[in-house]
Coordinates of C-alpha atoms and ligand atoms in Angstrom, one line a residue:
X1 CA 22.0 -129.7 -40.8
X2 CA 18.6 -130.0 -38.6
X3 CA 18.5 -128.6 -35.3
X4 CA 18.2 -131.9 -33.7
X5 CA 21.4 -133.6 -35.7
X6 CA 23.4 -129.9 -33.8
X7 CA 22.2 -130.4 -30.9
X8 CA 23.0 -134.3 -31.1
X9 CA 26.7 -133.1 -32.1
X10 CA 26.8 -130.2 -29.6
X11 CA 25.9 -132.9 -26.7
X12 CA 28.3 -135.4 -28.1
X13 CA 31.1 -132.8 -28.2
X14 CA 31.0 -131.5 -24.2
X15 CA 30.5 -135.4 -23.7
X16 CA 34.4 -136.2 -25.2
X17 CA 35.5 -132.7 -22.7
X18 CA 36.3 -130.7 -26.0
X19 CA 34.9 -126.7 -25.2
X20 CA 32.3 -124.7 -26.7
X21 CA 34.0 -121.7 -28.3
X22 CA 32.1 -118.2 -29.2
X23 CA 31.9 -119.0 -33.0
X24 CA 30.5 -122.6 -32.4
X25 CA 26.9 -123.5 -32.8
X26 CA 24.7 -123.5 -29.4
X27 CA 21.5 -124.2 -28.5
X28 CA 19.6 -120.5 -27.6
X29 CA 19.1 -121.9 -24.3
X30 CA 22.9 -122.5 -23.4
X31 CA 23.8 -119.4 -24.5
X32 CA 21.1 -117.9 -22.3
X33 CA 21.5 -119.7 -19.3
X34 CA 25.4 -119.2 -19.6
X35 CA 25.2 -115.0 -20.0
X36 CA 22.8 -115.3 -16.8
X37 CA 25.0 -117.3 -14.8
X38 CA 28.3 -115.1 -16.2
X39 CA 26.8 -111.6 -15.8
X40 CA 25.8 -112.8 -11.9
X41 CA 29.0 -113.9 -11.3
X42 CA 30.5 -110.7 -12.8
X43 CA 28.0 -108.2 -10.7
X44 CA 28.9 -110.6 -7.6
X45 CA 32.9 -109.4 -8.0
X46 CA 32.4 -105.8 -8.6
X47 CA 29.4 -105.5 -5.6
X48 CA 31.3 -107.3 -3.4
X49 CA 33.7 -105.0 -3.8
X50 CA 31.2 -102.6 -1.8
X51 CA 31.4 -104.1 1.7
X52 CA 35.3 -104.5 1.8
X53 CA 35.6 -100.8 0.4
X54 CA 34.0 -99.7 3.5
X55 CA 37.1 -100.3 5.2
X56 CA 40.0 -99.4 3.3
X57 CA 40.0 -96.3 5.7
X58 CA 39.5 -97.9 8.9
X59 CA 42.5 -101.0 8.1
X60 CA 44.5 -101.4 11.4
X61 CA 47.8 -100.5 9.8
X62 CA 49.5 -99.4 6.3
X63 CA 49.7 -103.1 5.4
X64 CA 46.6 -104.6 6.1
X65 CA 45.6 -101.3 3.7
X66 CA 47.4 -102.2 1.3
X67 CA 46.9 -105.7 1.2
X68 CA 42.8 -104.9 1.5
X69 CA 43.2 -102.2 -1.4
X70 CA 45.0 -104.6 -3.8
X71 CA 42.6 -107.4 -3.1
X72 CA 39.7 -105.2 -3.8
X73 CA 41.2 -104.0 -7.0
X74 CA 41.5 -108.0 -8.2
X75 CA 37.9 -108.1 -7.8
X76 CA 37.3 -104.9 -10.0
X77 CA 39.5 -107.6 -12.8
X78 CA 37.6 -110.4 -11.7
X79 CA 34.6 -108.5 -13.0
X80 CA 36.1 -107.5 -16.1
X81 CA 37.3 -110.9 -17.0
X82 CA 33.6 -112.0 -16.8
X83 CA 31.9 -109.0 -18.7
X84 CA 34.5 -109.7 -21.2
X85 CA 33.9 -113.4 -21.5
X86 CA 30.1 -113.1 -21.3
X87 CA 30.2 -110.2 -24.1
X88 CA 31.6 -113.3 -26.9
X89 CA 28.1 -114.7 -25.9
X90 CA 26.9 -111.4 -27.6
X91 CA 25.7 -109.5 -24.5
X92 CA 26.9 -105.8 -24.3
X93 CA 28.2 -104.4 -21.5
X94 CA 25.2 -102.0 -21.1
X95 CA 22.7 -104.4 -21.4
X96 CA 24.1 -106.6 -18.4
X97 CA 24.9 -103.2 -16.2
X98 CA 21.6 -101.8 -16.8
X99 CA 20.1 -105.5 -15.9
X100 CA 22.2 -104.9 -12.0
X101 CA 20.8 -101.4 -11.6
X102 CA 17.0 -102.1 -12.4
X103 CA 16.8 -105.1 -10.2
X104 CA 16.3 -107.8 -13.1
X105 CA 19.9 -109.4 -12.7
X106 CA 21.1 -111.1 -9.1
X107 CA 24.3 -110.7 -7.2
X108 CA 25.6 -112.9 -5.1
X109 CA 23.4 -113.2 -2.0
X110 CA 26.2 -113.1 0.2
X111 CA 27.2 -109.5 -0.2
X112 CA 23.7 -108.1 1.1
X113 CA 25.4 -108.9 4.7
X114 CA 26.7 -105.7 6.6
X115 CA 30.6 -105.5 7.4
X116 CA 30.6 -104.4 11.1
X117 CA 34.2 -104.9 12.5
X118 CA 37.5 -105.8 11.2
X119 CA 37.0 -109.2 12.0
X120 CA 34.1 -109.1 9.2
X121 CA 37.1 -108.8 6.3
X122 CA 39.1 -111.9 8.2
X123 CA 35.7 -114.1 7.4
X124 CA 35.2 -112.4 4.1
X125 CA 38.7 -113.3 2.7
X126 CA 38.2 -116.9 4.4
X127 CA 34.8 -118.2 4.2
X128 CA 33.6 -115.7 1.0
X129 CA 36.8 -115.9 -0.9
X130 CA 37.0 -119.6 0.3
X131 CA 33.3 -120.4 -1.2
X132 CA 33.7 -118.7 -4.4
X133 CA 37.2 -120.7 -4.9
X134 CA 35.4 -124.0 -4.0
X135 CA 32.7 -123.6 -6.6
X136 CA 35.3 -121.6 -9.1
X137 CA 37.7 -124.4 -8.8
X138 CA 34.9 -126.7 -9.7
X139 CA 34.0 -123.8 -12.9
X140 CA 37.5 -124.2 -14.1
X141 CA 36.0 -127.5 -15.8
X142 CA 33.2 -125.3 -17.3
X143 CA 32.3 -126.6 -21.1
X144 CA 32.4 -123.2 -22.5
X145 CA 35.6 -122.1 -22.8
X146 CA 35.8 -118.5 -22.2
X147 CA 34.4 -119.2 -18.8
X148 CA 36.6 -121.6 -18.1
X149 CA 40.2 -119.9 -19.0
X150 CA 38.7 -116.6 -16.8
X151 CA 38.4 -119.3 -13.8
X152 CA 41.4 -120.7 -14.1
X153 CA 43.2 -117.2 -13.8
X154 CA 40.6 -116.2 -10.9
X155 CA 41.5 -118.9 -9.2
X156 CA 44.5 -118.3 -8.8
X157 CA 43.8 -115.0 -7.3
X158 CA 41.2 -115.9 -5.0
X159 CA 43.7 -118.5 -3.3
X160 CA 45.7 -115.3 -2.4
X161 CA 42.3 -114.0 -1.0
X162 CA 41.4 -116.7 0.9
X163 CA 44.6 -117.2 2.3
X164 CA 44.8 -113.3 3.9
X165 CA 41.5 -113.6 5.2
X166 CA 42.4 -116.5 7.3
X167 CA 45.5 -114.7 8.1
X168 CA 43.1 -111.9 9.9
X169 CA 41.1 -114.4 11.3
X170 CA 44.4 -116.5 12.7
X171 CA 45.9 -113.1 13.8
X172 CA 42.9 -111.7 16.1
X173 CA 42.7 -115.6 17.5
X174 CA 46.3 -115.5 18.6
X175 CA 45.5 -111.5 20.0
X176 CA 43.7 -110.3 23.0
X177 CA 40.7 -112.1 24.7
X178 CA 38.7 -109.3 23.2
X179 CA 40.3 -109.4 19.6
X180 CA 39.5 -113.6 19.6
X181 CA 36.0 -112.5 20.7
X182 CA 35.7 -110.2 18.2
X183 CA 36.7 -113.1 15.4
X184 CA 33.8 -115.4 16.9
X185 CA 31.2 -112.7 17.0
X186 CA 32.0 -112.2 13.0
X187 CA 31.8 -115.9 12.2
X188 CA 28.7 -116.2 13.9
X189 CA 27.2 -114.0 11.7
X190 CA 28.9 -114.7 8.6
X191 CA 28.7 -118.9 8.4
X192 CA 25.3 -119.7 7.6
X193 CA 24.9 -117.1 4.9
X194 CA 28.0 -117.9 3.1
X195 CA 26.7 -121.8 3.4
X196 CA 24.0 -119.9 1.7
X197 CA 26.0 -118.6 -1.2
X198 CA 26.4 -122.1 -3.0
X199 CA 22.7 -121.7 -4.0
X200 CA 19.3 -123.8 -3.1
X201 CA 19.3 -127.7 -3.0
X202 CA 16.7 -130.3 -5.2
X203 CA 14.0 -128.8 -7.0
X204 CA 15.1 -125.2 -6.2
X205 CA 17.7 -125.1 -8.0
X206 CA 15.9 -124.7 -11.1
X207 CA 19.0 -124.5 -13.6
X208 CA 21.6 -127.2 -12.2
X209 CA 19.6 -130.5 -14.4
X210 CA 19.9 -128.7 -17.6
X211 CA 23.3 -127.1 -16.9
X212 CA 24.8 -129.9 -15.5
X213 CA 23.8 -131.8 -18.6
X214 CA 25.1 -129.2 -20.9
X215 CA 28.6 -128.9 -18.6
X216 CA 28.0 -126.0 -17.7
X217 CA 28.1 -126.5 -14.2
X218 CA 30.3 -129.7 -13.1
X219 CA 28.6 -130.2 -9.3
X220 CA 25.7 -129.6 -7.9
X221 CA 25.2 -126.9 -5.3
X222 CA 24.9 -129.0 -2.5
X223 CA 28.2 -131.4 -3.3
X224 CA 30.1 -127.7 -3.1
X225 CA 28.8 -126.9 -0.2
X226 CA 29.4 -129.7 1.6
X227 CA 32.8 -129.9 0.1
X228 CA 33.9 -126.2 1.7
X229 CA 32.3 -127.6 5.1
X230 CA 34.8 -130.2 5.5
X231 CA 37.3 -128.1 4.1
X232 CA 36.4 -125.2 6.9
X233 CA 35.1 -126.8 9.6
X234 CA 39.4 -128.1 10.7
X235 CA 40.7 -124.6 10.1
X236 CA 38.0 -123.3 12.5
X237 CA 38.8 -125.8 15.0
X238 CA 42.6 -124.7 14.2
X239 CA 41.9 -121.9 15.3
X240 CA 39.7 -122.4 18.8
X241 CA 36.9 -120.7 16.8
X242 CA 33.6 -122.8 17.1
X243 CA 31.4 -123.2 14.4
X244 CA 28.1 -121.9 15.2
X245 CA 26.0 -125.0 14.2
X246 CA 24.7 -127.1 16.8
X247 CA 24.3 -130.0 15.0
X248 CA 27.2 -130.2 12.9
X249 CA 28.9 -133.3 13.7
X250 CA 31.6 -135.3 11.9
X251 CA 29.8 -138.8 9.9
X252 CA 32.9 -141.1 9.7
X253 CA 31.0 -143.6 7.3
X254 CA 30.1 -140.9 4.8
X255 CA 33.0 -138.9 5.8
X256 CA 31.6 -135.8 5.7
X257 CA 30.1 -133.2 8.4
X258 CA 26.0 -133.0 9.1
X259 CA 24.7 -129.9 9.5
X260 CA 21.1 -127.8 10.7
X261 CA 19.2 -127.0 7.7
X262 CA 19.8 -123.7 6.3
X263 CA 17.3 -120.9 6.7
X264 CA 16.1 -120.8 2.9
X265 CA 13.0 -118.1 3.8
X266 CA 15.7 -115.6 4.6
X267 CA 18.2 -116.4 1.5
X268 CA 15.1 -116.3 -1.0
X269 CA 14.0 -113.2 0.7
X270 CA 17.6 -111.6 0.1
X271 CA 17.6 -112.9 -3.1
X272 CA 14.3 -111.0 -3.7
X273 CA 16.0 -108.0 -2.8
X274 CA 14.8 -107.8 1.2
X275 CA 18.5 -108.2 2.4
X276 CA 19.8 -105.7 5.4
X277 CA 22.3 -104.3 2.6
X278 CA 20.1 -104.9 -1.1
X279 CA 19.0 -100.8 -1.5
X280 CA 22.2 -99.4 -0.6
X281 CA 24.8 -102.0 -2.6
X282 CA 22.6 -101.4 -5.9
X283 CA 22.5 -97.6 -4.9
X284 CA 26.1 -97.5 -4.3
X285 CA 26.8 -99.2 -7.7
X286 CA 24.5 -97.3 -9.5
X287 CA 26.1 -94.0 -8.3
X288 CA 30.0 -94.9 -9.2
X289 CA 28.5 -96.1 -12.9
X290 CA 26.8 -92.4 -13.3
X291 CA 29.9 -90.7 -11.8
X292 CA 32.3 -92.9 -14.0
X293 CA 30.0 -91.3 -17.1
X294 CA 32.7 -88.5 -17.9
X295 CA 35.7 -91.6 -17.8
X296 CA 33.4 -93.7 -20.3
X297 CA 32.7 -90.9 -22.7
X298 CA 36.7 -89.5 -22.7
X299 CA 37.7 -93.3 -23.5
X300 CA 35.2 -93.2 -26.5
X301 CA 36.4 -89.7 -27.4
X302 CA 40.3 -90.5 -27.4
X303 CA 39.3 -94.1 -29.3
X304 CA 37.1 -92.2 -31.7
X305 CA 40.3 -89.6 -32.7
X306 CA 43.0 -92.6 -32.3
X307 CA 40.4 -94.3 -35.2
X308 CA 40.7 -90.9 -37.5
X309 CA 44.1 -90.6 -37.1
X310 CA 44.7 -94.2 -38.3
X311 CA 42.4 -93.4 -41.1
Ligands
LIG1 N1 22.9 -115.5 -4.6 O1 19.1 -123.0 -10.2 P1 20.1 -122.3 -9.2 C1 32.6 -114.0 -5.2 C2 19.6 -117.8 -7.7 S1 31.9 -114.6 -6.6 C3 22.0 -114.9 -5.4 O2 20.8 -123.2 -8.4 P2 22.4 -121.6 -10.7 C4 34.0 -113.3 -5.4 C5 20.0 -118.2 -9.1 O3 20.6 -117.1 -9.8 C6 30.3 -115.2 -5.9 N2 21.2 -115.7 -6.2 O4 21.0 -121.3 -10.1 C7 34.2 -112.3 -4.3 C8 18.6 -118.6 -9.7 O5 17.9 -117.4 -9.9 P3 17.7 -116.7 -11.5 C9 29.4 -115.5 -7.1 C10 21.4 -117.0 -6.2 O6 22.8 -120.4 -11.5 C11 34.6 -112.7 -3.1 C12 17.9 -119.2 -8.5 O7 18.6 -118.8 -7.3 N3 29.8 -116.7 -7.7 O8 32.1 -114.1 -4.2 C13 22.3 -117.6 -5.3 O9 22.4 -122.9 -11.5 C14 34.8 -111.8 -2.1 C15 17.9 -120.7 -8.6 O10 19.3 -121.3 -8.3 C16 29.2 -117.1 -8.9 O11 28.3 -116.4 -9.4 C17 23.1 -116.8 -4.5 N4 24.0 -117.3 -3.7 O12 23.4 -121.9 -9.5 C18 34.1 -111.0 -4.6 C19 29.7 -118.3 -9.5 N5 22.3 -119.0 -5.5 O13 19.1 -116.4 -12.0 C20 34.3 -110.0 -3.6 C21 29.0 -118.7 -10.8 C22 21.3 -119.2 -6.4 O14 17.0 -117.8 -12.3 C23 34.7 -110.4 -2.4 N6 27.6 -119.1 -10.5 N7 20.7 -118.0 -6.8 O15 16.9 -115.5 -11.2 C24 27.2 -120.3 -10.1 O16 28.0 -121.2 -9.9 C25 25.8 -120.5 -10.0 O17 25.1 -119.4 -10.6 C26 25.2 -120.6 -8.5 C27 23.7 -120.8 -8.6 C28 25.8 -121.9 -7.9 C29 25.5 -119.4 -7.7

């Protein structure tokens, strides 16, 4: 069969809902723009591991820290899951990690941010957690089908994520003057970048024609975005917290919230690398994969002799 008769029957095939599978045919360019967008996503779970690591130690009591440590840990799967599912695109696992560590592959944008109080892991379980569920929810529906059965199980776990963030976030607001204070100053910081984290709108989102075409993606940035505004902006207001966006205001005919225009100079910037956190997260991650070298080679060692034995 020509190439344009597959790629006729590959089109027609994500147009009935039915999912690409590892041993189908695919155009090079799916496959490439799908082990991009996987790898990202799969750097994004284990670097954002990094700012909420830094304060397992300093958790307020035993079971905040526990709750913080197991949370962490289902990002470490999170990121497993996706290396897995991007490696039945043919990627290896060292290709994608060396990719993170010299620069050539993004992470989320989001986790370039410092975390400077407690209150910073209230708005990172609700607002992060809460972003990455709105677009994953959306990735569930995801044409290839790897992808899409990792989602549906991340999902799941992100819920839980989201849910105790806002459970810091509702605790401090109900605390001391100071403690509520505390919760404002963190969401100050923290909205407009993770508004940020659904990507660029129009033309510079080079990649959402093509992949929404191809199923890849089932919304464009901007429809998720505005879809975890209107999902946010009532728990704020739950909350007495206030939104730090002059302009946002609610638009009963479109029923959705305007907003200020986002500050894209400083998320291409991060994305560049230039972020407050960019040297130290890929320094950090870089370190654990060269200390983690003995744990990698005894794995290999022990499969190796397992593999004789069988023999
Ligand atoms: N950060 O053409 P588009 C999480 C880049 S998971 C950095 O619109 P696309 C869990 C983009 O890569 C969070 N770069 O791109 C957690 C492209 O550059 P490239 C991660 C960004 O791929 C919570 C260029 O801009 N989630 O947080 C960002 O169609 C708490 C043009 O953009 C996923 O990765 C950004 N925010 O749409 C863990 C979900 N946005 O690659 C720990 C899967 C855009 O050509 C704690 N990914 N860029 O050099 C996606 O849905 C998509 O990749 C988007 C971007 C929507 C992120």
């Amino acid at each position: 069969m020509n190439e344009e008769k597959l790629l006729e029957e590959f089109q027609a095939k994500i147009d009935r809902g039915e999912k690409i599978e590892p041993n189908d045919w695919m155009p090079d360019a799916y496959r490439k723009n799908l082990i991009r967008m996987m790898s990202q996503h799969a750097h994004s779970e284990i670097v954002g591991m990094l700012p909420e690591g830094n304060w397992i130690t300093r958790a307020p009591n035993l079971r905040r820290k526990m709750i913080l440590l197991a949370k962490i840990q289902d990002e470490a799967g999170h990121g497993l899951y996706l290396y897995s599912a991007a490696e039945t695109l043919g990627a290896t696992r060292e290709e994608m990690l060396d990719a993170l560590h010299d620069g050539r592959a993004k992470y989320s944008s989001i986790f370039n941010y410092p975390t400077l109080t407690w209150a910073d892991m209230g708005m990172v379980g609700w607002l992060v957690d809460g972003a990455a569920m709105v677009n994953q929810v959306s990735l569930m529906g995801t044409s290839y089908g790897p992808y899409s059965r990792a989602m549906v199980r991340i999902c799941k776990e992100e819920a839980f994520h989201n849910r105790q963030g806002y459970e810091i976030v509702a605790t401090l607001c109900a605390g001391t003057e100071e403690q509520k204070a505390m919760a404002q100053e963190a969401l100050n910081r923290w909205w407009f970048p993770a508004l940020t984290m659904f990507g660029p709108k129009g033309a510079d989102s080079v990649h959402s024609d093509q992949a929404l075409k191809w199923q890849i993606k089932r919304e464009d940035n901007e429809s998720l975005r505005q879809k975890f505004i209107n999902m946010t902006v009532p728990q704020a207001e739950a909350r007495g917290l206030v939104i730090p966006d002059p302009n946002l205001k609610w638009n009963e005919d479109e029923k959705r919230y305007e907003y200020s225009e986002l500050n894209w100079d400083e998320f291409f910037n991060v994305i560049k690398g230039n972020g407050p956190m960019n040297k130290e997260r890929v320094k950090a991650r870089k370190d654990a994969h060269d200390k983690g070298l003995w744990v990698r080679q005894a794995a290999e060692a022990y499969a190796e002799k397992r593999k004789s034995k069988v023999a």
